[in-house]
Amino acid sequence: MATISLTFFGKRLKNPVMNASGTLGYSNEIESLWGVETLGAYVTKGLSLRPHHGNPTPRVWDERSGMINSIGLQNVGIERFFDEHFPFFQKKRTPVIVNFFGFTEEEYLDCARRIKPDRLIVALEMNLSCPNIKAGGISFGKDPQTVYEIVKKVKGITPIPVLAKLTPEVKNIVDIARAAYEAGIDGLTLINTMPAAIVDIKRKRVPIKGGFSGPALKPIALRAVYECSKAVPVPIIGVGGIMDADDAVSFLMAGASAVQVGSATFVDPYAIPKIIEGIGRYADKNGCRNLHEIIGITHE
Amino acid sequence: MATISLTFFGKRLKNPVMNASGTLGYSNEIESLWGVETLGAYVTKGLSLRPHHGNPTPRVWDERSGMINSIGLQNVGIERFFDEHFPFFQKKRTPVIVNFFGFTEEEYLDCARRIKPDRLIVALEMNLSCPNIKAGGISFGKDPQTVYEIVKKVKGITPIPVLAKLTPEVKNIVDIARAAYEAGIDGLTLINTMPAAIVDIKRKRVPIKGGFSGPALKPIALRAVYECSKAVPVPIIGVGGIMDADDAVSFLMAGASAVQVGSATFVDPYAIPKIIEGIGRYADKNGCRNLHEIIGITHE
Amino acid sequence: MDDIEARVVDNRNIVSNYFLLRLKLAKPMGIVRPGQFVMLKVPDKNIFLRRPFSIFDYGRDIVTIMYRVVGKGTEALCKAGKNEKTLVLGPLGNGFTITKRDVCVVITGGIGVAGVHLLIKTLKHDASIFYGCSSKEELAVIKDIMERNPAIATLDGSRGFQGDVVTLFRNQMKTFKGKNIEIFTCGPEGMVKNIRKQIEKWKTPCQVLVEERMACGFGLCFGCVVKTIDEKEPYKRACKEGPVFDLWQLSL
Amino acid sequence: MDDIEARVVDNRNIVSNYFLLRLKLAKPMGIVRPGQFVMLKVPDKNIFLRRPFSIFDYGRDIVTIMYRVVGKGTEALCKAGKNEKTLVLGPLGNGFTITKRDVCVVITGGIGVAGVHLLIKTLKHDASIFYGCSSKEELAVIKDIMERNPAIATLDGSRGFQGDVVTLFRNQMKTFKGKNIEIFTCGPEGMVKNIRKQIEKWKTPCQVLVEERMACGFGLCFGCVVKTIDEKEPYKRACKEGPVFDLWQLSL
Ligand SMILES: Cc1cc2nc3c(=O)[nH]c(=O)nc-3n(C[C@H](O)[C@H](O)[C@H](O)COP(=O)(O)OP(=O)(O)OC[C@H]3O[C@@H](n4cnc5c(N)ncnc54)[C@H](O)[C@@H]3O)c2cc1C
Ligand SMILES: Cc1cc2nc3c(=O)[nH]c(=O)nc-3n(C[C@H](O)[C@H](O)[C@H](O)COP(=O)(O)OP(=O)(O)OC[C@H]3O[C@@H](n4cnc5c(N)ncnc54)[C@H](O)[C@@H]3O)c2cc1C
Ligand SMILES: Cc1cc2nc3c(=O)[nH]c(=O)nc-3n(C[C@H](O)[C@H](O)[C@H](O)COP(=O)(O)O)c2cc1C
Ligand SMILES: Cc1cc2nc3c(=O)[nH]c(=O)nc-3n(C[C@H](O)[C@H](O)[C@H](O)COP(=O)(O)O)c2cc1C
Ligand code: FES
Ligand code: FES
């Protein structure tokens, strides 16, 4: 049988499938259906230095080919996460990727400083879609220069490998990827949600503006993964609209070393274990002994 | 019965529904099913100064919630369009919006210069997603400054009202809309396709990279229309994923004065007449005497 | 809790836009407490997310849901025909907590009854029920609890008290004087706010079933929050910490 | 040409991944010429665009299509069951032009036969047919034209000539010597290129039915182009100017 395990920043992951940040609670919420140890790695909800309340409702809305969310980064803060939830992952020996953000550069740096290296922590994942308060609310991930600066500083502070998670709403995502690479980034997570809005024609209003995720995002994310993985020589985690194992394999072939699954879990809470199983089946059926045989195969 | 006609740049249009550029041939292709005079206005295929061959195949690909195209702007050029196809619209007394592009600033200006005012020409629609050869292939529509300059020059050359058609792949579409407005644009068409790619996992390759259109684009386009129509006081034409009359009404409510329908025609060649009828029915059912009663109603 | 395949047994229009949907589950659900809900897959290709519905009734692999058509999801749902396949994730959330009281008072209106129906069935006969709706036709919705002698308010006065259900409750409050009562409610925010105004003075115990838009239904996404008076962490998940909350903890 | 509602009559697996689909149209299609095609809605929510298929046969409101499963659209199509609803847009494109010749030679292979089947039926008995496939099992595909005595090539030699169909044709070319022949073909690009090589010297008239990915099927999108030798406008629409082209106009 094929092995679908992989080494990611020196740590062994059972498989290349993770949850997308913000779509699998804080820790044990999924346990009545399946265990987090099923995952290649668990990605935390976006964490900030201080707890954050988030946006008023409505926070989620259904859209034909996906969904819109405007959670507003609600979270209990890094400290409470490590006190209350991290021990659960230690008990379950599940590798963790810590997604974090800040509203100022200092907050990003303080976050990175607070997170201590641990056998289980595979990487930090910097969410660069967060609004930069000092820059009038424009997100950090929009300009190559801003990305370069913040990545450089974060890399100077933490010994843990750092992934930059990029937003698709930019002039050219490859330029952003290059800037992060030049600043020393260890890997990229592509992509975050795409800004979007809903009109409720019955009530004649725009009930929600927020981030669009789900199947509609897939070809946009695939292109980002394909172009960026050709442009920069660091591992990439693909995310956006992955609903089944074929979608996951598409991302691997486009150049991703691992994938994350978000909205699919809301449609089918067993989506992640099914995708993991499906990748294994794909590998067996196609005589693929090792995922490296297909990662980036479309580049040739 | 409600009227769904409108005045657009001083011309009377029967209804607010147009085809999206590049999705309804050159002129009479649809005639065996329905007549172009059904349209509020006919939008031409993207035209350039000289004829252009376009890309090799595959040029179109199916995606779960839309399609990808990479036609590559094939067209017979402005001259042949006006010689061979424009008389058809004259015969049919159908208002025309002329979509055009160039690979250099000069080509845009030459195009605008060549198109003579005519009773039937409602506006020119500048496709700003075209690669700028002098800027290394980055499209004209990516930077507020570039947009400002080219719009200013085009406006200085033609007496015909000019619409700028914007790409969603930018840092902030509102900044681009503002730049076009400051340069004197008469209206905006929002949005063009979103760059995307497909992976064919059976053949382990990326068969096509191109522009993503269809239902997946709708919430992205709605947000662009909503934000830009609040930011700039010129009429906006909404386009992206409109499949039925409810979708069209959503765009009007978000702030569009008219809409364009593209990919839907490939799924259902009668989509446009059905949408026109559906808007009329919506207006009647909701006691809306005039579309102005709903245009931008979500802003309040 | 599990995600269970189900088939439509029937999907019946009761009156105006109220429907009763019975689903046969491929295997039994866990133990159901009144106030719990399910996340139901709407069998329509244009509906991406599931929709939350209270468990109106449950027994022998049949789960019953009562719903009102209010938007695209419920519009699509009412087209589901006999034998159509769907998925039911549940039972979810924390239901009502039934403590010993002299009187349990259930106040509800419109489709809100769907949230307290199983509670009413469980409470046996020691409950006082108040139901409000727009006119006597809508009473078809509470047909099977009519035997519990609910006090009825209709906006048009076509049956019972003319006015809203909270005014009717206020008018009868004196009958509960000196008694140890607890209120259970589910309904529009306006109704809940009105109840609160009536009992503010006494801080009468009151459990509220809140309805919020949901994506996951079991704590994954933080989409369904309600604001509480907890200053440190005001937003609680309706699906996980709720959907039943102590009225006095809510920030309305 | 019109867009016509249709229902699946049957959708039968012939052999390996070949299927025969019969559709009952709600109203008759226009007059069908051999080589024309339809744009078929694939009844599956994950398939956005329609798919082009040659009209394999047509009569009395029943349109027949023969298809090979090659990707997600045809995979979904082969799951369509009896009575499933679909839409058929057609007849589309320019078919073959049948001119008076001494001999009409039809060369095809694999699923290519679907494009020339109606032509073969129309040509009556004055045609010489060459068919290539991988093995004798695949001949089930041409069962109803076996009576026309096609020359057969199989790659594994399990029936007829062992090798490809163009070699078989080359071997028999001398039999057409002095005759006024015209070739009709439909099949993979490699086959068409090989035919071209064989007849390059004589520039034998040859009509080719090309298959390109399509979005609209009738000239709206310029998605389906084929490259021709026209220098001014090399890319012609397969759906509108084709799908049948003069081999000598194509730039292969
Ligand atoms: C725990 C819980 C139990 C519920 N039980 C029932 C029930 O038994 N019967 C029933 O008819 N409804 C119930 N609801 C509400 C039901 O989920 C919504 O009416 C339904 O999801 C609306 O979907 P839609 O697509 O038709 O409406 P949409 O088009 O999405 O929205 C239409 C309107 O309904 C409101 N709405 C949408 N979703 C919700 C929601 N989840 N909660 C409250 N309002 C919403 C919107 O804000 C909007 O005003 C319950 C909700 C929750 C959270
Ligand atoms: C005028 C015309 C007539 C046709 N007649 C028939 C027919 O009678 N029977 C039949 O089986 N097929 C026919 N085809 C081809 C058929 O349209 C494709 O096989 C089908 O669209 C593939 O869809 P898919 O989603 O399964 O494949 P995809 O997953 O989209 O693609 C799978 C493979 O098929 C190729 N392909 C996809 N679409 C086309 C296409 N339109 N033309 C050629 N190759 C394509 C792709 O490049 C890819 O290699 C015809 C095509 C045209 C243009
Ligand atoms: C409810 C919800 C909450 C999210 N929260 C975060 C977050 O806190 N940090 C982050 O980087 N991304 C967040 N995301 C984005 C996802 O991690 C992911 O990038 C996106 O949803 C696309 O993947 P999908 O299509 O599989 O959902 C969130 C997405 C959703 C739907
Ligand atoms: C096949 C095809 C060709 C197109 N050609 C052009 C073009 O020439 N010029 C242009 O501005 N937009 C072009 N577009 C973009 C459409 O006009 C429209 O902006 C986009 O498709 C989104 O609308 P839709 O979702 O309704 O298709 C093209 C789109 C398609 C699908
Ligand atoms: S619906 Fe996702 S947390 Fe409640
Ligand atoms: S398929 Fe659209 S032009 Fe041929």
Coordinates of C-alpha atoms in Angstrom, one line a residue, chain D:
Chain D
M1 CA -32.1 24.7 -34.6
D2 CA -33.7 25.0 -31.2
D3 CA -33.2 24.1 -27.6
I4 CA -35.5 21.2 -26.9
E5 CA -36.5 19.4 -23.7
A6 CA -35.8 15.7 -23.8
R7 CA -36.0 12.6 -21.7
V8 CA -33.7 9.6 -21.6
V9 CA -35.2 6.6 -23.4
D10 CA -32.2 4.4 -22.7
N11 CA -28.6 4.8 -22.0
R12 CA -26.9 1.6 -22.8
N13 CA -23.3 0.4 -22.3
I14 CA -22.3 -1.3 -25.6
V15 CA -18.8 -2.4 -24.8
S16 CA -16.0 -1.1 -22.5
N17 CA -16.6 2.6 -22.2
Y18 CA -18.9 3.1 -25.2
F19 CA -22.5 4.0 -24.6
L20 CA -25.6 4.5 -26.8
L21 CA -28.0 7.1 -25.5
R22 CA -31.5 7.6 -26.9
L23 CA -33.4 10.7 -26.1
K24 CA -37.0 11.5 -26.8
L25 CA -37.5 15.1 -27.8
A26 CA -40.5 17.1 -26.7
K27 CA -40.8 18.4 -30.2
P28 CA -39.0 17.5 -33.5
M29 CA -35.6 19.0 -34.2
G30 CA -34.9 20.8 -37.5
I31 CA -33.7 18.8 -40.6
V32 CA -30.6 16.9 -39.7
R33 CA -27.7 16.5 -42.0
P34 CA -24.9 13.9 -41.5
G35 CA -22.1 15.4 -39.5
Q36 CA -24.2 17.8 -37.5
F37 CA -24.2 17.7 -33.7
V38 CA -26.1 18.7 -30.6
M39 CA -25.1 20.5 -27.4
L40 CA -26.4 18.2 -24.7
K41 CA -27.1 19.3 -21.1
V42 CA -25.5 16.7 -18.8
P43 CA -28.0 16.1 -16.0
D44 CA -25.6 16.5 -13.1
K45 CA -25.2 19.5 -10.8
N46 CA -21.4 19.5 -11.1
I47 CA -21.4 19.9 -14.9
F48 CA -21.7 23.5 -15.9
L49 CA -21.3 23.5 -19.7
R50 CA -23.1 21.4 -22.2
R51 CA -21.2 18.8 -24.2
P52 CA -21.2 18.4 -28.0
F53 CA -22.1 15.1 -29.5
S54 CA -22.6 14.1 -33.1
I55 CA -26.1 13.1 -34.1
F56 CA -25.6 9.3 -34.4
D57 CA -29.1 8.8 -35.6
Y58 CA -32.3 10.7 -35.8
G59 CA -35.9 9.9 -36.5
R60 CA -39.4 10.3 -35.1
D61 CA -38.4 12.6 -32.3
I62 CA -35.7 10.2 -31.1
V63 CA -32.2 11.4 -31.3
T64 CA -29.4 8.9 -30.7
I65 CA -26.0 9.6 -29.5
M66 CA -23.0 7.3 -29.2
Y67 CA -20.4 8.4 -26.7
R68 CA -17.2 7.2 -25.1
V69 CA -16.6 8.0 -21.4
V70 CA -13.4 10.1 -21.3
G71 CA -13.8 12.6 -18.5
K72 CA -16.1 14.1 -15.9
G73 CA -18.9 15.1 -18.3
T74 CA -19.3 11.7 -20.0
E75 CA -18.8 10.0 -16.6
A76 CA -21.8 11.9 -15.3
L77 CA -23.7 11.3 -18.5
C78 CA -23.4 7.5 -18.3
K79 CA -25.2 7.7 -14.9
A80 CA -28.3 9.3 -16.5
G81 CA -31.2 6.9 -16.0
K82 CA -34.4 6.3 -17.9
N83 CA -36.7 9.3 -18.0
E84 CA -34.1 11.7 -16.7
K85 CA -34.7 15.2 -18.1
T86 CA -32.2 17.0 -20.2
L87 CA -32.0 19.6 -23.0
V88 CA -30.8 19.2 -26.5
L89 CA -29.7 22.2 -28.6
G90 CA -29.5 21.4 -32.3
P91 CA -29.0 20.5 -35.0
L92 CA -25.8 22.5 -35.0
G93 CA -23.0 23.1 -37.4
N94 CA -22.4 22.3 -41.1
G95 CA -22.5 18.6 -41.9
F96 CA -20.7 16.7 -44.6
T97 CA -21.3 17.8 -48.2
I98 CA -22.1 14.8 -50.4
T99 CA -21.0 15.4 -53.9
K100 CA -21.1 13.0 -56.8
R101 CA -18.0 10.8 -56.8
D102 CA -17.1 7.4 -58.1
V103 CA -16.3 6.3 -54.6
C104 CA -16.9 7.8 -51.2
V105 CA -14.3 6.5 -48.7
V106 CA -15.1 6.7 -45.0
I107 CA -12.1 6.3 -42.7
T108 CA -12.7 6.2 -39.0
G109 CA -11.7 4.6 -35.8
G110 CA -12.8 4.2 -32.2
I111 CA -15.6 6.6 -31.2
G112 CA -15.0 8.6 -34.4
V113 CA -17.6 6.4 -36.0
A114 CA -20.3 8.4 -34.1
G115 CA -19.5 11.4 -36.3
V116 CA -19.8 9.5 -39.6
H117 CA -22.5 7.0 -38.8
L118 CA -25.4 9.0 -40.2
L119 CA -23.2 9.7 -43.2
I120 CA -22.7 6.0 -43.8
K121 CA -26.4 5.4 -43.5
T122 CA -27.0 8.2 -46.1
L123 CA -24.4 7.2 -48.5
K124 CA -26.2 4.0 -49.4
H125 CA -24.1 1.2 -50.9
D126 CA -21.6 3.2 -53.0
A127 CA -19.2 3.7 -50.1
S128 CA -16.0 2.1 -49.0
I129 CA -15.7 2.0 -45.2
F130 CA -12.5 1.6 -43.2
Y131 CA -12.8 1.2 -39.4
G132 CA -10.0 0.8 -36.9
C133 CA -10.1 -0.1 -33.2
S134 CA -8.1 -1.9 -30.6
S135 CA -9.6 -5.3 -30.7
K136 CA -12.5 -7.4 -32.0
E137 CA -14.6 -6.7 -28.8
E138 CA -14.8 -3.1 -29.8
L139 CA -16.5 -4.0 -33.1
A140 CA -19.8 -4.1 -31.1
V141 CA -19.7 -0.4 -31.7
I142 CA -20.2 -0.7 -35.4
K143 CA -22.6 -3.6 -35.2
D144 CA -25.3 -2.0 -37.3
I145 CA -22.9 -1.1 -40.1
M146 CA -21.3 -4.5 -40.4
E147 CA -23.7 -5.2 -43.3
R148 CA -21.8 -2.5 -45.2
N149 CA -18.8 -4.7 -45.2
P150 CA -16.3 -2.3 -43.6
A151 CA -12.6 -3.1 -43.9
I152 CA -11.5 -3.7 -40.4
A153 CA -8.2 -3.1 -38.7
T154 CA -7.6 -4.0 -35.1
L155 CA -4.4 -3.1 -33.2
D156 CA -4.2 -6.6 -31.6
G157 CA -5.0 -8.4 -34.9
S158 CA -8.0 -10.1 -33.3
R159 CA -10.1 -9.4 -36.4
G160 CA -9.2 -8.1 -39.9
F161 CA -6.0 -6.4 -40.6
Q162 CA -3.5 -6.1 -37.7
G163 CA -2.5 -2.5 -37.3
D164 CA -4.0 0.9 -37.6
V165 CA -6.7 1.8 -40.0
V166 CA -4.7 4.3 -42.1
T167 CA -2.1 1.6 -42.9
L168 CA -5.0 -0.7 -43.9
F169 CA -6.3 2.1 -46.1
R170 CA -2.9 2.7 -47.7
N171 CA -2.6 -1.0 -48.5
Q172 CA -5.9 -0.8 -50.4
M173 CA -5.3 2.5 -52.1
K174 CA -4.4 0.9 -55.4
T175 CA -8.0 -0.4 -55.7
F176 CA -9.2 3.2 -56.1
K177 CA -6.7 3.9 -58.8
G178 CA -8.2 6.0 -61.6
K179 CA -11.3 6.6 -59.7
N180 CA -12.7 9.8 -58.6
I181 CA -12.7 9.4 -54.8
E182 CA -13.5 11.6 -51.8
I183 CA -12.6 10.8 -48.3
F184 CA -14.7 11.4 -45.2
T185 CA -13.2 11.1 -41.8
C186 CA -13.6 11.6 -38.1
G187 CA -11.2 10.5 -35.4
P188 CA -8.2 11.4 -33.4
E189 CA -5.8 14.1 -34.7
G190 CA -3.1 11.5 -35.2
M191 CA -5.2 9.5 -37.6
V192 CA -6.2 12.6 -39.6
K193 CA -2.5 13.5 -39.9
N194 CA -1.7 10.1 -41.1
I195 CA -4.4 10.1 -43.8
R196 CA -3.1 13.4 -44.9
K197 CA 0.4 12.0 -45.3
Q198 CA -1.0 9.2 -47.5
I199 CA -2.9 11.4 -49.9
E200 CA -0.6 14.5 -49.8
K201 CA 0.7 13.7 -53.3
W202 CA -2.8 13.6 -54.9
K203 CA -4.5 16.2 -52.7
T204 CA -7.5 13.8 -52.7
P205 CA -10.6 15.7 -51.6
C206 CA -11.2 15.0 -47.9
Q207 CA -13.7 16.2 -45.5
V208 CA -12.8 16.0 -41.8
L209 CA -15.1 16.3 -38.8
V210 CA -13.1 17.9 -36.1
E211 CA -13.8 17.6 -32.4
E212 CA -12.9 20.6 -30.2
R213 CA -14.0 21.6 -26.7
M214 CA -17.0 23.9 -26.9
A215 CA -18.9 26.3 -24.7
C216 CA -21.8 27.5 -26.8
G217 CA -22.0 25.3 -29.8
F218 CA -23.2 27.9 -32.3
G219 CA -20.7 30.7 -32.8
L220 CA -21.0 32.9 -29.7
C221 CA -17.8 32.3 -27.8
F222 CA -14.9 31.5 -30.2
G223 CA -14.0 28.7 -27.8
C224 CA -13.9 25.9 -30.3
V225 CA -11.6 27.1 -33.0
V226 CA -9.4 25.0 -35.3
K227 CA -6.4 26.4 -37.1
T228 CA -6.7 26.8 -40.8
I229 CA -4.3 28.0 -43.5
D230 CA -6.1 31.3 -43.8
E231 CA -3.4 33.7 -42.9
K232 CA -5.7 36.6 -42.3
E233 CA -8.0 34.7 -39.9
P234 CA -6.5 31.3 -39.1
Y235 CA -8.8 30.3 -36.2
K236 CA -12.3 29.2 -37.5
R237 CA -15.1 28.1 -35.2
A238 CA -15.6 24.3 -35.3
C239 CA -19.2 24.8 -34.3
K240 CA -20.1 27.4 -36.9
E241 CA -17.7 27.2 -39.8
G242 CA -17.4 23.5 -39.1
P243 CA -17.4 20.9 -37.6
V244 CA -16.7 19.5 -41.0
F245 CA -13.7 21.1 -42.7
D246 CA -11.8 20.6 -46.0
L247 CA -8.7 18.7 -44.9
W248 CA -6.6 20.9 -47.2
Q249 CA -7.8 24.1 -45.5
L250 CA -6.7 22.8 -42.1
S251 CA -3.3 23.6 -40.5
L252 CA -2.5 20.4 -38.8

